[in-house]
Each structure stands twice: as structure tokens, then as C-alpha cells.
Amino acid sequence: MYGFEAMTFNIHGGYLEAIVRGHRSGLLTAADYNNLCQCETLDDIKMHLSATEYGPYLQNEPSPLHTTTIVEKCTLKLVDEYKHMLCQATELLSTFLQYITYGHMIDNVVLIVTGTLHERDVQELLEKCHPLGMFDSIATLAVAQNMRELYRLVLVDTPLAPYFSECITSEDLDDMNIEIMRNTLYKAYLEDFYQFCQKLGGATAEIMSDILAFEADRRAVNITINSIGTELTREDRRKLYSSFGLLYPYGHEELAVCEDIDQVRGVMEKYPPYQHIFGKLSYGESQMLDKAFYEEEVKRLCLSFEQQFHYGVFFAYMRLREQEIRNLMWISECVAQNQKSRVFCYEEICGI
């Protein structure tokens, strides 16, 4: 549903919307995936990708190739496209694009802190960080001994600083506290992003509300399943749920008291949009849940391109491209390990 944005959107956003829709048309097609799945070696994959938009990024890579090299170069392409769009963007689009990277920042912070806790080399950890989530002081994360130091020494000057207000305690950094920190940061980030999109209004608010609500609900389900059988109390679990989404508030109350996967299933089947997701699973099964959620997310992201004059296409494109890179990593690993029977288990991107 369009408001007045249909009259004024193209003044600042028309060029970049055209750019991102052009990028979207460069996503790999079903024929590309079929060709990739027939490959015998990673060099064959490189040859097939040379005819796609990834070609210039892989053409100078020597043999033998490694899966990490393919993923790294494909990610570099995504980063270059993102930086180009960010440089061309005006407010409010530039702020929207920056919000997209905050999730990667949170993942990078958790990766560095967890790695340091287990005495991994900082330089090795930095190489594993996602390039969209890098910031200047990330290398100094290793010096922090508790949440308060982590904030005071490192994160106070980053965009994540406002999200840390609920995490600042004097508790030592251990695996349990770090995982709680990750989910608390993600909760604050999603709520902030949701409020920002609501302020933008129009088609952006409508489409992003649906996408972010789905993300919040998925995280609520994952938190519930992952905390079953741990020392996390029901009240602590409830605090990690985002304060929006289809499950808010009554679904959260029911999820907080679930003790096994079948109880979670019983709660989720009360909500029609999630019935078919859990209908794909056998009772007591949770391994295929992530795949079912990814399938639903991809459908919603593809649908966002059916409307114009909104910023949701930028978020959708970034997520779809990241999913494509995960697909390439899966196919490359299957080829490298000669697991051809599992090579077709990637996530199809619909409508391309």
C-alpha cells in the first residue's frame, strides 16, 4: 500500500532502487545451481562461476582452490556492492543500510570474545570475522575480562553501544554469559531496527515489519529450544524475547514454559503462518527446523521485490545474497569432500 512516497521516493532513492534490482537479477538461477551441482572439482565450480557476476573476483585465483577462498571472494563482491550503495545513499537510506550491518557486528563481537576465552589467536579470529561487521577497535576486544570492561574499553564508540545497556554487569565472560549477551544484543538491535522502520512509514514500514517480526519469532523459537535443559530460568528466557512479532505477547508467555520440542510445536501450530513450517517436521525433531525457517524467510524476502518505493528491497537483497553465498559454501564443501549425494540440499532462492 503506497502513501505519498510514490510521489517523492525516486528523488533520492530511485537510482539506488534500480541498482539493487539490477543486482538482484544477477543472483544465480536454477540452471546455474544445476551446473554447479554437476561439478567434480572446485576448479569446475570456479569455471562455472566465471560466467556469472562472481567471475572477476575469482579469475585470478590459482589452483588448487579451497572452499574458504570461494566464499571469501564471493563475500568481497557483496561488500563492494554494499559500500557502493552506502556511498550513494542519502538520509534516511544510509542509516537503514547501516542498520543491516549491526547483526554482523554483534556476531563478530561474540566470535572474538568467545575465541579469546578459549585462548585462540586474535589475528586468526579477525580473519574469520564478517567484513560487513568490522569496526576500528574490534581487535582490542581481547583485553576485556567482563561485560563492563567490554563496554567501557571497546564498544562505547560503536553503533552497538546503546544496545549494551541491558548487558552491562560485572559478571565474568564465560560461554553462558556470552550467549546471553548475544541474544540480549540481538533483541535490542531488532527492536531498534523495527522502531526505525515504523518511523519511516509507508511501504517500508509494512514490508520490514513483516520481515523483522518473522526474524523475532524465529529467534524466540530458537532461544526456547536451545535453552531447554539448561540452567536458564523461565524468566530469563522471557527477557530474551523481542517485544514485537506475531508471537508477542501471548506466544512468548507459552514458549517461556515449554520443556521440550513438542510443546514448542504445540504453541507454534496455533499461529497459521507457522503451521506449515512445523508441519514439515516429525514429532520430536528439531534438526530440520532451521532449514524450514530459511525456506520461509527466502519466500518473504523474494516477495518484497513485488512492491516499489520502499527500502525493504535493500535488506532483502543483502539477505538473499548472503544465502546464496551459504549455498555456494555448501555445494563447494560437498564437492571437495566428495559428498555428491548431499550436494542438492542447498536452499533454493525462489523467483530468480
GROMACS .gro file of C-alpha atoms in nm:
model
  352
    1MET     CA    1   0.000   0.000   0.000
    2TYR     CA    2   0.156   0.326  -0.113
    3GLY     CA    3   0.130   0.665   0.056
    4PHE     CA    4   0.287   0.985  -0.066
    5GLU     CA    5   0.625   0.807  -0.101
    6ALA     CA    6   0.522   0.709  -0.456
    7MET     CA    7   0.545   1.078  -0.547
    8THR     CA    8   0.879   1.159  -0.384
    9PHE     CA    9   1.071   0.832  -0.337
   10ASN     CA   10   1.259   0.848  -0.667
   11ILE     CA   11   1.411   1.189  -0.587
   12HIS     CA   12   1.664   1.029  -0.352
   13GLY     CA   13   1.600   0.656  -0.369
   14GLY     CA   14   1.514   0.585  -0.733
   15TYR     CA   15   1.870   0.538  -0.859
   16LEU     CA   16   1.971   0.301  -0.580
   17GLU     CA   17   1.649   0.103  -0.601
   18ALA     CA   18   1.724   0.048  -0.970
   19ILE     CA   19   2.081  -0.055  -0.880
   20VAL     CA   20   1.968  -0.308  -0.619
   21ARG     CA   21   1.705  -0.456  -0.850
   22GLY     CA   22   1.979  -0.491  -1.112
   23HIS     CA   23   2.198  -0.670  -0.856
   24ARG     CA   24   1.906  -0.896  -0.771
   25SER     CA   25   1.876  -1.004  -1.134
   26GLY     CA   26   2.239  -1.121  -1.107
   27LEU     CA   27   2.159  -1.383  -0.841
   28LEU     CA   28   2.232  -1.738  -0.951
   29THR     CA   29   1.949  -1.910  -1.138
   30ALA     CA   30   1.820  -2.266  -1.106
   31ALA     CA   31   2.025  -2.354  -1.417
   32ASP     CA   32   2.340  -2.214  -1.252
   33TYR     CA   33   2.278  -2.428  -0.942
   34ASN     CA   34   2.221  -2.739  -1.155
   35ASN     CA   35   2.551  -2.680  -1.333
   36LEU     CA   36   2.733  -2.622  -1.003
   37CYS     CA   37   2.593  -2.945  -0.858
   38GLN     CA   38   2.735  -3.140  -1.151
   39CYS     CA   39   3.091  -3.019  -1.084
   40GLU     CA   40   3.360  -3.270  -0.994
   41THR     CA   41   3.621  -3.030  -0.852
   42LEU     CA   42   3.640  -2.680  -0.707
   43ASP     CA   43   3.812  -2.565  -1.027
   44ASP     CA   44   3.499  -2.674  -1.217
   45ILE     CA   45   3.293  -2.457  -0.979
   46LYS     CA   46   3.528  -2.165  -1.050
   47MET     CA   47   3.483  -2.220  -1.423
   48HIS     CA   48   3.102  -2.213  -1.396
   49LEU     CA   49   3.110  -1.906  -1.173
   50SER     CA   50   3.333  -1.725  -1.425
   51ALA     CA   51   3.024  -1.673  -1.642
   52THR     CA   52   2.839  -1.505  -1.351
   53GLU     CA   53   2.893  -1.180  -1.163
   54TYR     CA   54   3.142  -1.363  -0.939
   55GLY     CA   55   3.376  -1.419  -1.235
   56PRO     CA   56   3.601  -1.110  -1.193
   57TYR     CA   57   3.653  -1.190  -0.824
   58LEU     CA   58   3.769  -1.548  -0.886
   59GLN     CA   59   3.953  -1.519  -1.217
   60ASN     CA   60   4.299  -1.459  -1.068
   61GLU     CA   61   4.279  -1.729  -0.802
   62PRO     CA   62   4.538  -2.006  -0.860
   63SER     CA   63   4.474  -2.381  -0.834
   64PRO     CA   64   4.419  -2.571  -0.615
   65LEU     CA   65   4.123  -2.374  -0.484
   66HIS     CA   66   3.979  -2.402  -0.133
   67THR     CA   67   3.618  -2.355  -0.025
   68THR     CA   68   3.723  -2.069   0.204
   69THR     CA   69   3.872  -1.884  -0.096
   70ILE     CA   70   3.549  -1.913  -0.296
   71VAL     CA   71   3.339  -1.792  -0.001
   72GLU     CA   72   3.582  -1.509   0.076
   73LYS     CA   73   3.581  -1.377  -0.282
   74CYS     CA   74   3.203  -1.404  -0.316
   75THR     CA   75   3.162  -1.218   0.013
   76LEU     CA   76   3.402  -0.950  -0.115
   77LYS     CA   77   3.166  -0.891  -0.407
   78LEU     CA   78   2.874  -0.841  -0.166
   79VAL     CA   79   3.081  -0.599   0.045
   80ASP     CA   80   3.180  -0.397  -0.262
   81GLU     CA   81   2.815  -0.368  -0.369
   82TYR     CA   82   2.712  -0.265  -0.018
   83LYS     CA   83   2.983   0.002   0.006
   84HIS     CA   84   2.884   0.143  -0.334
   85MET     CA   85   2.520   0.170  -0.226
   86LEU     CA   86   2.615   0.325   0.108
   87CYS     CA   87   2.833   0.588  -0.062
   88GLN     CA   88   2.548   0.686  -0.295
   89ALA     CA   89   2.276   0.686  -0.028
   90THR     CA   90   2.129   0.992   0.139
   91GLU     CA   91   1.947   1.002   0.469
   92LEU     CA   92   1.736   0.810   0.568
   93LEU     CA   93   1.852   0.529   0.341
   94SER     CA   94   2.213   0.549   0.461
   95THR     CA   95   2.101   0.489   0.821
   96PHE     CA   96   1.883   0.199   0.703
   97LEU     CA   97   2.180   0.042   0.524
   98GLN     CA   98   2.397   0.080   0.835
   99TYR     CA   99   2.132  -0.100   1.042
  100ILE     CA  100   2.172  -0.402   0.812
  101THR     CA  101   2.535  -0.446   0.928
  102TYR     CA  102   2.468  -0.433   1.304
  103GLY     CA  103   2.379  -0.804   1.317
  104HIS     CA  104   2.721  -0.888   1.172
  105MET     CA  105   2.885  -0.658   1.428
  106ILE     CA  106   2.717  -0.850   1.711
  107ASP     CA  107   2.831  -1.183   1.561
  108ASN     CA  108   3.189  -1.053   1.528
  109VAL     CA  109   3.198  -0.930   1.889
  110VAL     CA  110   3.075  -1.268   2.014
  111LEU     CA  111   3.324  -1.451   1.790
  112ILE     CA  112   3.623  -1.251   1.919
  113VAL     CA  113   3.521  -1.270   2.286
  114THR     CA  114   3.445  -1.644   2.269
  115GLY     CA  115   3.768  -1.716   2.081
  116THR     CA  116   3.973  -1.518   2.332
  117LEU     CA  117   3.805  -1.708   2.616
  118HIS     CA  118   3.932  -2.031   2.458
  119GLU     CA  119   4.280  -1.882   2.403
  120ARG     CA  120   4.258  -1.860   2.024
  121ASP     CA  121   4.491  -1.625   1.833
  122VAL     CA  122   4.328  -1.282   1.783
  123GLN     CA  123   4.460  -1.244   1.427
  124GLU     CA  124   4.313  -1.582   1.334
  125LEU     CA  125   3.977  -1.476   1.480
  126LEU     CA  126   3.982  -1.144   1.293
  127GLU     CA  127   4.022  -1.332   0.965
  128LYS     CA  128   3.702  -1.523   1.044
  129CYS     CA  129   3.500  -1.207   1.115
  130HIS     CA  130   3.242  -1.098   0.861
  131PRO     CA  131   3.375  -0.791   0.673
  132LEU     CA  132   3.039  -0.610   0.696
  133GLY     CA  133   3.061  -0.620   1.077
  134MET     CA  134   3.412  -0.480   1.122
  135PHE     CA  135   3.485  -0.164   1.324
  136ASP     CA  136   3.806   0.015   1.424
  137SER     CA  137   3.851  -0.112   1.779
  138ILE     CA  138   3.746  -0.474   1.720
  139ALA     CA  139   4.100  -0.611   1.770
  140THR     CA  140   4.110  -0.478   2.128
  141LEU     CA  141   3.808  -0.689   2.233
  142ALA     CA  142   4.055  -0.950   2.357
  143VAL     CA  143   4.154  -0.740   2.660
  144ALA     CA  144   3.808  -0.739   2.819
  145GLN     CA  145   3.755  -0.960   3.125
  146ASN     CA  146   3.388  -0.887   3.196
  147MET     CA  147   3.085  -0.717   3.041
  148ARG     CA  148   3.159  -0.378   3.196
  149GLU     CA  149   3.513  -0.371   3.056
  150LEU     CA  150   3.389  -0.490   2.718
  151TYR     CA  151   3.163  -0.185   2.702
  152ARG     CA  152   3.397   0.074   2.855
  153LEU     CA  153   3.712  -0.019   2.662
  154VAL     CA  154   3.574  -0.118   2.324
  155LEU     CA  155   3.206  -0.083   2.242
  156VAL     CA  156   3.129   0.263   2.377
  157ASP     CA  157   3.229   0.423   2.045
  158THR     CA  158   3.049   0.175   1.819
  159PRO     CA  159   2.686   0.170   1.699
  160LEU     CA  160   2.626  -0.121   1.939
  161ALA     CA  161   2.676   0.098   2.247
  162PRO     CA  162   2.302   0.173   2.304
  163TYR     CA  163   2.221  -0.200   2.291
  164PHE     CA  164   2.466  -0.279   2.568
  165SER     CA  165   2.270  -0.109   2.845
  166GLU     CA  166   2.099  -0.439   2.940
  167CYS     CA  167   2.425  -0.636   2.924
  168ILE     CA  168   2.648  -0.430   3.149
  169THR     CA  169   2.715  -0.640   3.456
  170SER     CA  170   3.032  -0.720   3.642
  171GLU     CA  171   2.990  -1.090   3.563
  172ASP     CA  172   3.287  -1.267   3.412
  173LEU     CA  173   3.275  -1.363   3.048
  174ASP     CA  174   3.200  -1.735   3.019
  175ASP     CA  175   3.019  -1.935   2.749
  176MET     CA  176   2.676  -1.900   2.910
  177ASN     CA  177   2.704  -1.525   2.972
  178ILE     CA  178   2.839  -1.464   2.620
  179GLU     CA  179   2.541  -1.646   2.465
  180ILE     CA  180   2.301  -1.445   2.682
  181MET     CA  181   2.488  -1.130   2.575
  182ARG     CA  182   2.447  -1.223   2.207
  183ASN     CA  183   2.071  -1.275   2.241
  184THR     CA  184   2.024  -0.961   2.452
  185LEU     CA  185   2.212  -0.752   2.194
  186TYR     CA  186   2.011  -0.904   1.909
  187LYS     CA  187   1.687  -0.833   2.094
  188ALA     CA  188   1.780  -0.466   2.143
  189TYR     CA  189   1.902  -0.441   1.781
  190LEU     CA  190   1.584  -0.590   1.631
  191GLU     CA  191   1.360  -0.370   1.847
  192ASP     CA  192   1.557  -0.059   1.749
  193PHE     CA  193   1.554  -0.150   1.378
  194TYR     CA  194   1.179  -0.223   1.399
  195GLN     CA  195   1.109   0.117   1.558
  196PHE     CA  196   1.323   0.291   1.294
  197CYS     CA  197   1.127   0.123   1.014
  198GLN     CA  198   0.798   0.221   1.179
  199LYS     CA  199   0.910   0.585   1.177
  200LEU     CA  200   0.987   0.562   0.804
  201GLY     CA  201   0.624   0.464   0.743
  202GLY     CA  202   0.463   0.367   0.413
  203ALA     CA  203   0.557   0.053   0.224
  204THR     CA  204   0.895   0.032   0.403
  205ALA     CA  205   0.725   0.002   0.743
  206GLU     CA  206   0.472  -0.251   0.610
  207ILE     CA  207   0.726  -0.483   0.444
  208MET     CA  208   1.007  -0.454   0.701
  209SER     CA  209   0.761  -0.507   0.988
  210ASP     CA  210   0.671  -0.845   0.839
  211ILE     CA  211   1.035  -0.946   0.777
  212LEU     CA  212   1.161  -0.831   1.119
  213ALA     CA  213   0.862  -0.982   1.301
  214PHE     CA  214   0.942  -1.317   1.137
  215GLU     CA  215   1.307  -1.281   1.245
  216ALA     CA  216   1.199  -1.200   1.604
  217ASP     CA  217   0.966  -1.502   1.614
  218ARG     CA  218   1.234  -1.732   1.475
  219ARG     CA  219   1.481  -1.615   1.737
  220ALA     CA  220   1.220  -1.670   2.011
  221VAL     CA  221   1.172  -2.031   1.896
  222ASN     CA  222   1.549  -2.093   1.871
  223ILE     CA  223   1.613  -1.942   2.216
  224THR     CA  224   1.341  -2.165   2.362
  225ILE     CA  225   1.473  -2.485   2.202
  226ASN     CA  226   1.839  -2.410   2.281
  227SER     CA  227   1.763  -2.328   2.645
  228ILE     CA  228   1.567  -2.649   2.716
  229GLY     CA  229   1.762  -2.849   2.973
  230THR     CA  230   1.993  -2.560   3.067
  231GLU     CA  231   2.011  -2.351   3.386
  232LEU     CA  232   1.833  -2.059   3.213
  233THR     CA  233   1.515  -1.984   3.410
  234ARG     CA  234   1.177  -1.916   3.253
  235GLU     CA  235   1.200  -1.551   3.349
  236ASP     CA  236   1.549  -1.519   3.195
  237ARG     CA  237   1.422  -1.686   2.880
  238ARG     CA  238   1.128  -1.445   2.859
  239LYS     CA  239   1.362  -1.146   2.885
  240LEU     CA  240   1.545  -1.256   2.569
  241TYR     CA  241   1.231  -1.243   2.351
  242SER     CA  242   1.177  -0.931   2.137
  243SER     CA  243   0.878  -0.713   2.226
  244PHE     CA  244   0.712  -0.740   1.883
  245GLY     CA  245   0.621  -1.007   1.630
  246LEU     CA  246   0.329  -1.240   1.576
  247LEU     CA  247   0.410  -1.433   1.895
  248TYR     CA  248   0.417  -1.121   2.113
  249PRO     CA  249   0.296  -1.125   2.389
  250TYR     CA  250   0.085  -1.441   2.440
  251GLY     CA  251   0.305  -1.676   2.238
  252HIS     CA  252   0.606  -1.564   2.442
  253GLU     CA  253   0.427  -1.649   2.764
  254GLU     CA  254   0.362  -2.002   2.637
  255LEU     CA  255   0.712  -2.051   2.490
  256ALA     CA  256   0.872  -1.946   2.819
  257VAL     CA  257   0.730  -2.252   2.997
  258CYS     CA  258   0.799  -2.511   2.723
  259GLU     CA  259   1.008  -2.808   2.835
  260ASP     CA  260   1.056  -2.996   2.506
  261ILE     CA  261   1.033  -2.955   2.127
  262ASP     CA  262   0.680  -3.100   2.107
  263GLN     CA  263   0.550  -2.835   2.348
  264VAL     CA  264   0.714  -2.567   2.130
  265ARG     CA  265   0.545  -2.724   1.829
  266GLY     CA  266   0.209  -2.713   2.006
  267VAL     CA  267   0.248  -2.340   2.071
  268MET     CA  268   0.360  -2.257   1.715
  269GLU     CA  269   0.081  -2.455   1.546
  270LYS     CA  270  -0.170  -2.211   1.698
  271TYR     CA  271  -0.036  -1.946   1.459
  272PRO     CA  272  -0.141  -2.010   1.095
  273PRO     CA  273   0.173  -1.862   0.928
  274TYR     CA  274   0.390  -2.110   1.122
  275GLN     CA  275   0.168  -2.419   1.095
  276HIS     CA  276   0.315  -2.532   0.763
  277ILE     CA  277   0.673  -2.483   0.892
  278PHE     CA  278   0.620  -2.721   1.182
  279GLY     CA  279   0.404  -2.946   0.964
  280LYS     CA  280   0.723  -3.041   0.775
  281LEU     CA  281   0.882  -3.178   1.092
  282SER     CA  282   0.831  -3.513   1.259
  283TYR     CA  283   0.737  -3.510   1.628
  284GLY     CA  284   1.040  -3.470   1.849
  285GLU     CA  285   1.253  -3.349   1.556
  286SER     CA  286   1.428  -3.011   1.557
  287GLN     CA  287   1.723  -3.064   1.320
  288MET     CA  288   1.527  -2.959   1.009
  289LEU     CA  289   1.370  -2.656   1.177
  290ASP     CA  290   1.642  -2.411   1.069
  291LYS     CA  291   1.606  -2.522   0.707
  292ALA     CA  292   1.227  -2.479   0.722
  293PHE     CA  293   1.267  -2.128   0.866
  294TYR     CA  294   1.523  -2.038   0.599
  295GLU     CA  295   1.282  -2.152   0.326
  296GLU     CA  296   1.008  -1.931   0.468
  297GLU     CA  297   1.245  -1.635   0.507
  298VAL     CA  298   1.361  -1.662   0.143
  299LYS     CA  299   0.997  -1.658   0.024
  300ARG     CA  300   0.924  -1.343   0.224
  301LEU     CA  301   1.240  -1.172   0.101
  302CYS     CA  302   1.157  -1.251  -0.262
  303LEU     CA  303   0.804  -1.112  -0.216
  304SER     CA  304   0.944  -0.775  -0.104
  305PHE     CA  305   1.062  -0.715  -0.463
  306GLU     CA  306   0.698  -0.721  -0.581
  307GLN     CA  307   0.643  -0.369  -0.445
  308GLN     CA  308   0.822  -0.047  -0.529
  309PHE     CA  309   0.918   0.272  -0.347
  310HIS     CA  310   1.049   0.115  -0.028
  311TYR     CA  311   1.380   0.031   0.143
  312GLY     CA  312   1.292  -0.333   0.212
  313VAL     CA  313   1.448  -0.438  -0.120
  314PHE     CA  314   1.794  -0.341   0.012
  315PHE     CA  315   1.754  -0.561   0.321
  316ALA     CA  316   1.607  -0.842   0.110
  317TYR     CA  317   1.888  -0.830  -0.145
  318MET     CA  318   2.161  -0.843   0.119
  319ARG     CA  319   1.996  -1.141   0.290
  320LEU     CA  320   1.937  -1.325  -0.038
  321ARG     CA  321   2.297  -1.272  -0.148
  322GLU     CA  322   2.421  -1.398   0.191
  323GLN     CA  323   2.200  -1.706   0.149
  324GLU     CA  324   2.346  -1.757  -0.198
  325ILE     CA  325   2.698  -1.746  -0.055
  326ARG     CA  326   2.596  -2.007   0.206
  327ASN     CA  327   2.463  -2.220  -0.080
  328LEU     CA  328   2.794  -2.189  -0.265
  329MET     CA  329   2.981  -2.286   0.050
  330TRP     CA  330   2.758  -2.594   0.093
  331ILE     CA  331   2.800  -2.705  -0.270
  332SER     CA  332   3.176  -2.641  -0.262
  333GLU     CA  333   3.220  -2.840   0.060
  334CYS     CA  334   3.016  -3.131  -0.080
  335VAL     CA  335   3.227  -3.133  -0.396
  336ALA     CA  336   3.555  -3.102  -0.203
  337GLN     CA  337   3.459  -3.388   0.033
  338ASN     CA  338   3.306  -3.598  -0.246
  339GLN     CA  339   2.963  -3.599  -0.081
  340LYS     CA  340   2.770  -3.574  -0.408
  341SER     CA  341   2.459  -3.736  -0.257
  342ARG     CA  342   2.406  -3.429  -0.035
  343VAL     CA  343   2.500  -3.158  -0.283
  344PHE     CA  344   2.136  -3.074  -0.367
  345CYS     CA  345   2.049  -2.992  -0.004
  346TYR     CA  346   2.109  -2.619  -0.056
  347GLU     CA  347   1.840  -2.354  -0.002
  348GLU     CA  348   1.659  -2.264  -0.325
  349ILE     CA  349   1.607  -1.893  -0.388
  350CYS     CA  350   1.262  -1.862  -0.541
  351GLY     CA  351   1.162  -1.637  -0.826
  352ILE     CA  352   1.511  -1.598  -0.974
   0.00000   0.00000   0.00000
